[in-house]
Amino acid sequence: MRHTLPIAPQFYVTAPQPCPYLDGRMERKLFTALQGDNATTLNDALSGQGFRRSQNVLYRPSCTDCNACMSARIDVSKFELTKSQRRAVRRNTHLTRRATSPWATEEQYDLFRKYLGARHADGGMADMDVFEFAAMIEETPIRSRVVEYTDKDSEQLIGVCLTDMLEDGLSMVYSFYEPEHSRTSLGTYLILDHIEIAREAGLPYVYLGYWVPGSAKMSYKAKFSGLEVFFAGEWREMRNPEEFAEERHPLSTPPIAEQVANISLPDMRATKF
């Protein structure tokens, strides 16, 4: 018997678990598999609707009593450097950028463990071993790159970003860096450099993941001009973060069936020649 992948993606919901961003909240995700010949098409379409990629899965928050998490992206044409961001660029002129295929190395993993230990020791990735790390980097059905930043003199690996190439931009899937270099605003610099990469490639957006009002971990994203968030089913420019206060009314989150029905899917039919 021959088995084939379904033409239309199937959507599922995770079981509730503690929210990593807001204390006392529970998170739940709507997700679908990312596989087959149409993986790139589906990833492009759903990334534009607030979904994010994790290995072979696309997901979006679907919490029952909270809608704080909003996908965020920078409109490259509207971005302007602030004074502090200009300083971040100057402080990191000693770094060299190199984009490679999505292949995990021991040097990357050592830096990853060091970063987690200093910044996210109690996070969901704290127990990730080398094999799980390799899967995070290498298991991608779409066009992805590992962007490495090394010191020009010592050739030491200082920062890493797993980056997806989308039809309309770059998606920063996950980044980590030498925690001792946080004083140089290295995390900010990685985003600034991706904005420059997108500009050079003629891509309009840089996707940053989720922005969560009230979460100290995510507050830095609101400091970038040209920021847009996926709010109430559409991308909206963020001029004032307070305009995007969450709704916690029990009826503010649509039922799962309604959420799925409102997802715009690309044509997944195979092309015949």
PDB file of C-alpha atoms in Angstrom, residues 55-254:
ATOM      1  CA  GLN A  55      12.490  22.011  12.962  1.00  0.00           C
ATOM      2  CA  ASN A  56       9.732  20.292  10.939  1.00  0.00           C
ATOM      3  CA  VAL A  57       6.828  22.044  12.628  1.00  0.00           C
ATOM      4  CA  LEU A  58       5.053  25.373  12.146  1.00  0.00           C
ATOM      5  CA  TYR A  59       3.307  26.718  15.232  1.00  0.00           C
ATOM      6  CA  ARG A  60       1.397  29.718  16.529  1.00  0.00           C
ATOM      7  CA  PRO A  61       0.182  30.512  20.089  1.00  0.00           C
ATOM      8  CA  SER A  62      -3.428  29.526  20.711  1.00  0.00           C
ATOM      9  CA  CYS A  63      -3.914  30.028  24.435  1.00  0.00           C
ATOM     10  CA  THR A  64      -7.396  29.694  25.883  1.00  0.00           C
ATOM     11  CA  ASP A  65      -7.366  32.761  28.155  1.00  0.00           C
ATOM     12  CA  CYS A  66      -4.515  34.932  26.849  1.00  0.00           C
ATOM     13  CA  ASN A  67      -3.504  36.442  23.501  1.00  0.00           C
ATOM     14  CA  ALA A  68      -0.385  38.315  24.580  1.00  0.00           C
ATOM     15  CA  CYS A  69       2.068  36.664  22.142  1.00  0.00           C
ATOM     16  CA  MET A  70       2.258  38.457  18.798  1.00  0.00           C
ATOM     17  CA  SER A  71       4.559  37.637  15.905  1.00  0.00           C
ATOM     18  CA  ALA A  72       6.899  40.566  15.195  1.00  0.00           C
ATOM     19  CA  ARG A  73       8.832  41.664  12.138  1.00  0.00           C
ATOM     20  CA  ILE A  74      10.822  44.725  11.064  1.00  0.00           C
ATOM     21  CA  ASP A  75       9.909  46.567   7.884  1.00  0.00           C
ATOM     22  CA  VAL A  76      13.410  47.170   6.516  1.00  0.00           C
ATOM     23  CA  SER A  77      12.293  50.204   4.474  1.00  0.00           C
ATOM     24  CA  LYS A  78      11.063  51.955   7.627  1.00  0.00           C
ATOM     25  CA  PHE A  79      13.923  51.050   9.939  1.00  0.00           C
ATOM     26  CA  GLU A  80      16.205  53.821  11.216  1.00  0.00           C
ATOM     27  CA  LEU A  81      19.110  53.408  13.623  1.00  0.00           C
ATOM     28  CA  THR A  82      18.830  54.974  17.060  1.00  0.00           C
ATOM     29  CA  LYS A  83      21.856  56.430  18.846  1.00  0.00           C
ATOM     30  CA  SER A  84      22.190  53.361  21.049  1.00  0.00           C
ATOM     31  CA  GLN A  85      21.958  51.066  18.022  1.00  0.00           C
ATOM     32  CA  ARG A  86      24.681  53.048  16.256  1.00  0.00           C
ATOM     33  CA  ARG A  87      26.851  52.458  19.319  1.00  0.00           C
ATOM     34  CA  ALA A  88      26.074  48.737  19.121  1.00  0.00           C
ATOM     35  CA  VAL A  89      27.327  48.694  15.515  1.00  0.00           C
ATOM     36  CA  ARG A  90      30.546  50.496  16.446  1.00  0.00           C
ATOM     37  CA  ARG A  91      31.177  48.181  19.408  1.00  0.00           C
ATOM     38  CA  ASN A  92      31.034  45.113  17.185  1.00  0.00           C
ATOM     39  CA  THR A  93      33.189  46.153  14.234  1.00  0.00           C
ATOM     40  CA  HIS A  94      35.690  43.501  15.357  1.00  0.00           C
ATOM     41  CA  LEU A  95      33.330  40.728  14.254  1.00  0.00           C
ATOM     42  CA  THR A  96      33.285  38.883  10.953  1.00  0.00           C
ATOM     43  CA  ARG A  97      30.089  37.357   9.564  1.00  0.00           C
ATOM     44  CA  ARG A  98      29.991  33.978   7.797  1.00  0.00           C
ATOM     45  CA  ALA A  99      26.859  32.241   6.514  1.00  0.00           C
ATOM     46  CA  THR A 100      27.029  28.447   6.259  1.00  0.00           C
ATOM     47  CA  SER A 101      24.752  25.489   5.603  1.00  0.00           C
ATOM     48  CA  PRO A 102      22.652  24.354   8.596  1.00  0.00           C
ATOM     49  CA  TRP A 103      25.231  22.040  10.131  1.00  0.00           C
ATOM     50  CA  ALA A 104      25.835  21.836  13.882  1.00  0.00           C
ATOM     51  CA  THR A 105      29.356  21.912  15.333  1.00  0.00           C
ATOM     52  CA  GLU A 106      30.836  21.283  18.766  1.00  0.00           C
ATOM     53  CA  GLU A 107      31.965  24.906  18.917  1.00  0.00           C
ATOM     54  CA  GLN A 108      28.405  26.082  18.338  1.00  0.00           C
ATOM     55  CA  TYR A 109      27.070  23.732  21.009  1.00  0.00           C
ATOM     56  CA  ASP A 110      29.655  24.868  23.573  1.00  0.00           C
ATOM     57  CA  LEU A 111      28.654  28.491  22.952  1.00  0.00           C
ATOM     58  CA  PHE A 112      24.973  27.533  23.120  1.00  0.00           C
ATOM     59  CA  ARG A 113      25.434  25.853  26.534  1.00  0.00           C
ATOM     60  CA  LYS A 114      27.370  28.852  27.827  1.00  0.00           C
ATOM     61  CA  TYR A 115      24.661  31.238  26.626  1.00  0.00           C
ATOM     62  CA  LEU A 116      21.849  29.220  28.205  1.00  0.00           C
ATOM     63  CA  GLY A 117      23.710  28.924  31.490  1.00  0.00           C
ATOM     64  CA  ALA A 118      24.098  32.688  31.729  1.00  0.00           C
ATOM     65  CA  ARG A 119      20.804  33.885  30.243  1.00  0.00           C
ATOM     66  CA  HIS A 120      18.180  31.112  30.345  1.00  0.00           C
ATOM     67  CA  ALA A 121      19.253  28.576  32.950  1.00  0.00           C
ATOM     68  CA  ASP A 122      15.645  27.847  33.903  1.00  0.00           C
ATOM     69  CA  GLY A 123      14.251  27.898  30.348  1.00  0.00           C
ATOM     70  CA  GLY A 124      12.775  25.106  28.278  1.00  0.00           C
ATOM     71  CA  MET A 125      16.053  24.503  26.435  1.00  0.00           C
ATOM     72  CA  ALA A 126      18.203  24.191  29.554  1.00  0.00           C
ATOM     73  CA  ASP A 127      18.367  20.378  29.320  1.00  0.00           C
ATOM     74  CA  MET A 128      18.970  20.197  25.564  1.00  0.00           C
ATOM     75  CA  ASP A 129      21.785  17.764  24.791  1.00  0.00           C
ATOM     76  CA  VAL A 130      24.122  17.805  21.791  1.00  0.00           C
ATOM     77  CA  PHE A 131      21.854  15.554  19.710  1.00  0.00           C
ATOM     78  CA  GLU A 132      18.807  17.727  20.321  1.00  0.00           C
ATOM     79  CA  PHE A 133      20.883  20.787  19.480  1.00  0.00           C
ATOM     80  CA  ALA A 134      21.979  19.187  16.214  1.00  0.00           C
ATOM     81  CA  ALA A 135      18.350  18.427  15.389  1.00  0.00           C
ATOM     82  CA  MET A 136      17.370  22.059  16.043  1.00  0.00           C
ATOM     83  CA  ILE A 137      20.034  23.248  13.599  1.00  0.00           C
ATOM     84  CA  GLU A 138      19.947  20.560  10.935  1.00  0.00           C
ATOM     85  CA  GLU A 139      16.333  19.357  10.701  1.00  0.00           C
ATOM     86  CA  THR A 140      14.929  21.892   8.283  1.00  0.00           C
ATOM     87  CA  PRO A 141      12.938  21.147   5.126  1.00  0.00           C
ATOM     88  CA  ILE A 142      13.394  24.674   3.803  1.00  0.00           C
ATOM     89  CA  ARG A 143      16.264  26.971   2.852  1.00  0.00           C
ATOM     90  CA  SER A 144      18.066  27.775   6.106  1.00  0.00           C
ATOM     91  CA  ARG A 145      21.470  29.149   7.021  1.00  0.00           C
ATOM     92  CA  VAL A 146      23.641  29.299  10.128  1.00  0.00           C
ATOM     93  CA  VAL A 147      25.091  32.798  10.392  1.00  0.00           C
ATOM     94  CA  GLU A 148      28.253  32.786  12.516  1.00  0.00           C
ATOM     95  CA  TYR A 149      30.030  35.807  13.981  1.00  0.00           C
ATOM     96  CA  THR A 150      33.701  35.428  14.894  1.00  0.00           C
ATOM     97  CA  ASP A 151      36.343  37.724  16.339  1.00  0.00           C
ATOM     98  CA  LYS A 152      38.663  38.929  13.553  1.00  0.00           C
ATOM     99  CA  ASP A 153      41.801  38.587  15.679  1.00  0.00           C
ATOM    100  CA  SER A 154      41.223  35.515  17.823  1.00  0.00           C
ATOM    101  CA  GLU A 155      38.857  33.744  15.376  1.00  0.00           C
ATOM    102  CA  GLN A 156      36.747  32.845  18.411  1.00  0.00           C
ATOM    103  CA  LEU A 157      33.076  32.108  17.728  1.00  0.00           C
ATOM    104  CA  ILE A 158      31.119  34.919  19.402  1.00  0.00           C
ATOM    105  CA  GLY A 159      27.571  34.645  18.068  1.00  0.00           C
ATOM    106  CA  VAL A 160      25.325  32.327  16.043  1.00  0.00           C
ATOM    107  CA  CYS A 161      21.916  32.719  14.430  1.00  0.00           C
ATOM    108  CA  LEU A 162      19.839  30.014  12.749  1.00  0.00           C
ATOM    109  CA  THR A 163      18.147  31.934   9.941  1.00  0.00           C
ATOM    110  CA  ASP A 164      15.431  30.895   7.494  1.00  0.00           C
ATOM    111  CA  MET A 165      15.189  32.384   4.013  1.00  0.00           C
ATOM    112  CA  LEU A 166      11.581  33.369   3.307  1.00  0.00           C
ATOM    113  CA  GLU A 167      10.045  34.695   0.130  1.00  0.00           C
ATOM    114  CA  ASP A 168       9.621  38.113   1.754  1.00  0.00           C
ATOM    115  CA  GLY A 169      12.435  38.223   4.274  1.00  0.00           C
ATOM    116  CA  LEU A 170      14.707  36.601   6.820  1.00  0.00           C
ATOM    117  CA  SER A 171      13.377  34.756   9.839  1.00  0.00           C
ATOM    118  CA  MET A 172      15.680  34.679  12.878  1.00  0.00           C
ATOM    119  CA  VAL A 173      14.698  31.264  14.205  1.00  0.00           C
ATOM    120  CA  TYR A 174      17.087  31.218  17.164  1.00  0.00           C
ATOM    121  CA  SER A 175      20.208  33.156  18.110  1.00  0.00           C
ATOM    122  CA  PHE A 176      22.755  32.837  20.900  1.00  0.00           C
ATOM    123  CA  TYR A 177      26.039  34.501  21.722  1.00  0.00           C
ATOM    124  CA  GLU A 178      28.961  34.850  24.115  1.00  0.00           C
ATOM    125  CA  PRO A 179      27.336  36.199  27.316  1.00  0.00           C
ATOM    126  CA  GLU A 180      30.516  38.059  28.283  1.00  0.00           C
ATOM    127  CA  HIS A 181      29.944  40.266  25.225  1.00  0.00           C
ATOM    128  CA  SER A 182      26.468  41.407  26.302  1.00  0.00           C
ATOM    129  CA  ARG A 183      27.974  44.765  27.297  1.00  0.00           C
ATOM    130  CA  THR A 184      28.620  45.407  23.595  1.00  0.00           C
ATOM    131  CA  SER A 185      24.880  44.939  22.874  1.00  0.00           C
ATOM    132  CA  LEU A 186      25.726  41.851  20.827  1.00  0.00           C
ATOM    133  CA  GLY A 187      22.126  40.592  20.801  1.00  0.00           C
ATOM    134  CA  THR A 188      20.995  43.891  19.305  1.00  0.00           C
ATOM    135  CA  TYR A 189      23.846  43.787  16.812  1.00  0.00           C
ATOM    136  CA  LEU A 190      22.780  40.367  15.466  1.00  0.00           C
ATOM    137  CA  ILE A 191      19.377  41.830  14.601  1.00  0.00           C
ATOM    138  CA  LEU A 192      20.915  44.964  13.092  1.00  0.00           C
ATOM    139  CA  ASP A 193      23.195  42.857  10.927  1.00  0.00           C
ATOM    140  CA  HIS A 194      20.247  40.762   9.706  1.00  0.00           C
ATOM    141  CA  ILE A 195      18.470  43.973   8.759  1.00  0.00           C
ATOM    142  CA  GLU A 196      21.530  44.843   6.677  1.00  0.00           C
ATOM    143  CA  ILE A 197      21.600  41.372   5.090  1.00  0.00           C
ATOM    144  CA  ALA A 198      17.913  41.703   4.164  1.00  0.00           C
ATOM    145  CA  ARG A 199      18.497  45.166   2.735  1.00  0.00           C
ATOM    146  CA  GLU A 200      21.405  43.925   0.605  1.00  0.00           C
ATOM    147  CA  ALA A 201      19.270  41.018  -0.666  1.00  0.00           C
ATOM    148  CA  GLY A 202      16.275  43.234  -1.435  1.00  0.00           C
ATOM    149  CA  LEU A 203      14.077  41.471   1.145  1.00  0.00           C
ATOM    150  CA  PRO A 204      11.453  43.637   2.855  1.00  0.00           C
ATOM    151  CA  TYR A 205      11.239  42.051   6.317  1.00  0.00           C
ATOM    152  CA  VAL A 206      13.210  40.560   9.194  1.00  0.00           C
ATOM    153  CA  TYR A 207      11.055  38.270  11.352  1.00  0.00           C
ATOM    154  CA  LEU A 208      11.996  38.316  15.051  1.00  0.00           C
ATOM    155  CA  GLY A 209       9.710  35.734  16.616  1.00  0.00           C
ATOM    156  CA  TYR A 210       7.174  36.766  19.232  1.00  0.00           C
ATOM    157  CA  TRP A 211       6.787  40.024  21.095  1.00  0.00           C
ATOM    158  CA  VAL A 212       5.003  39.703  24.422  1.00  0.00           C
ATOM    159  CA  PRO A 213       3.781  42.848  26.216  1.00  0.00           C
ATOM    160  CA  GLY A 214       4.580  42.561  29.904  1.00  0.00           C
ATOM    161  CA  SER A 215       7.512  40.185  29.328  1.00  0.00           C
ATOM    162  CA  ALA A 216      10.927  41.612  30.209  1.00  0.00           C
ATOM    163  CA  LYS A 217      12.552  38.954  27.984  1.00  0.00           C
ATOM    164  CA  MET A 218      10.793  40.358  24.899  1.00  0.00           C
ATOM    165  CA  SER A 219      10.796  44.100  25.630  1.00  0.00           C
ATOM    166  CA  TYR A 220      13.924  44.744  23.514  1.00  0.00           C
ATOM    167  CA  LYS A 221      12.012  44.092  20.275  1.00  0.00           C
ATOM    168  CA  ALA A 222       9.864  47.194  20.754  1.00  0.00           C
ATOM    169  CA  LYS A 223      13.026  49.325  20.536  1.00  0.00           C
ATOM    170  CA  PHE A 224      13.399  48.714  16.779  1.00  0.00           C
ATOM    171  CA  SER A 225      11.770  51.226  14.469  1.00  0.00           C
ATOM    172  CA  GLY A 226       9.684  49.864  11.617  1.00  0.00           C
ATOM    173  CA  LEU A 227       8.367  47.102  13.898  1.00  0.00           C
ATOM    174  CA  GLU A 228       5.096  45.427  12.951  1.00  0.00           C
ATOM    175  CA  VAL A 229       3.109  42.882  14.970  1.00  0.00           C
ATOM    176  CA  PHE A 230       0.530  40.368  13.810  1.00  0.00           C
ATOM    177  CA  PHE A 231      -2.505  41.548  15.763  1.00  0.00           C
ATOM    178  CA  ALA A 232      -6.168  40.567  15.266  1.00  0.00           C
ATOM    179  CA  GLY A 233      -5.371  38.750  12.026  1.00  0.00           C
ATOM    180  CA  GLU A 234      -3.262  41.410  10.310  1.00  0.00           C
ATOM    181  CA  TRP A 235       0.129  43.099  10.437  1.00  0.00           C
ATOM    182  CA  ARG A 236       0.029  46.475  12.167  1.00  0.00           C
ATOM    183  CA  GLU A 237       2.776  49.017  12.623  1.00  0.00           C
ATOM    184  CA  MET A 238       3.792  49.490  16.240  1.00  0.00           C
ATOM    185  CA  ARG A 239       3.952  53.156  17.112  1.00  0.00           C
ATOM    186  CA  ASN A 240       3.014  52.773  20.768  1.00  0.00           C
ATOM    187  CA  PRO A 241       3.385  49.380  22.516  1.00  0.00           C
ATOM    188  CA  GLU A 242       0.516  50.245  24.855  1.00  0.00           C
ATOM    189  CA  GLU A 243      -1.877  50.140  21.890  1.00  0.00           C
ATOM    190  CA  PHE A 244      -1.448  46.377  21.782  1.00  0.00           C
ATOM    191  CA  ALA A 245      -2.567  45.527  25.286  1.00  0.00           C
ATOM    192  CA  GLU A 246      -3.821  41.978  25.507  1.00  0.00           C
ATOM    193  CA  GLU A 247      -7.456  41.000  25.907  1.00  0.00           C
ATOM    194  CA  ARG A 248      -8.165  38.463  28.630  1.00  0.00           C
ATOM    195  CA  HIS A 249     -11.914  38.176  28.272  1.00  0.00           C
ATOM    196  CA  PRO A 250     -12.857  34.454  28.149  1.00  0.00           C
ATOM    197  CA  LEU A 251     -14.344  34.953  24.670  1.00  0.00           C
ATOM    198  CA  SER A 252     -11.397  36.935  23.241  1.00  0.00           C
ATOM    199  CA  THR A 253      -9.711  33.822  21.768  1.00  0.00           C
ATOM    200  CA  PRO A 254     -11.664  32.252  18.865  1.00  0.00           C
TER     201      PRO A 254
END
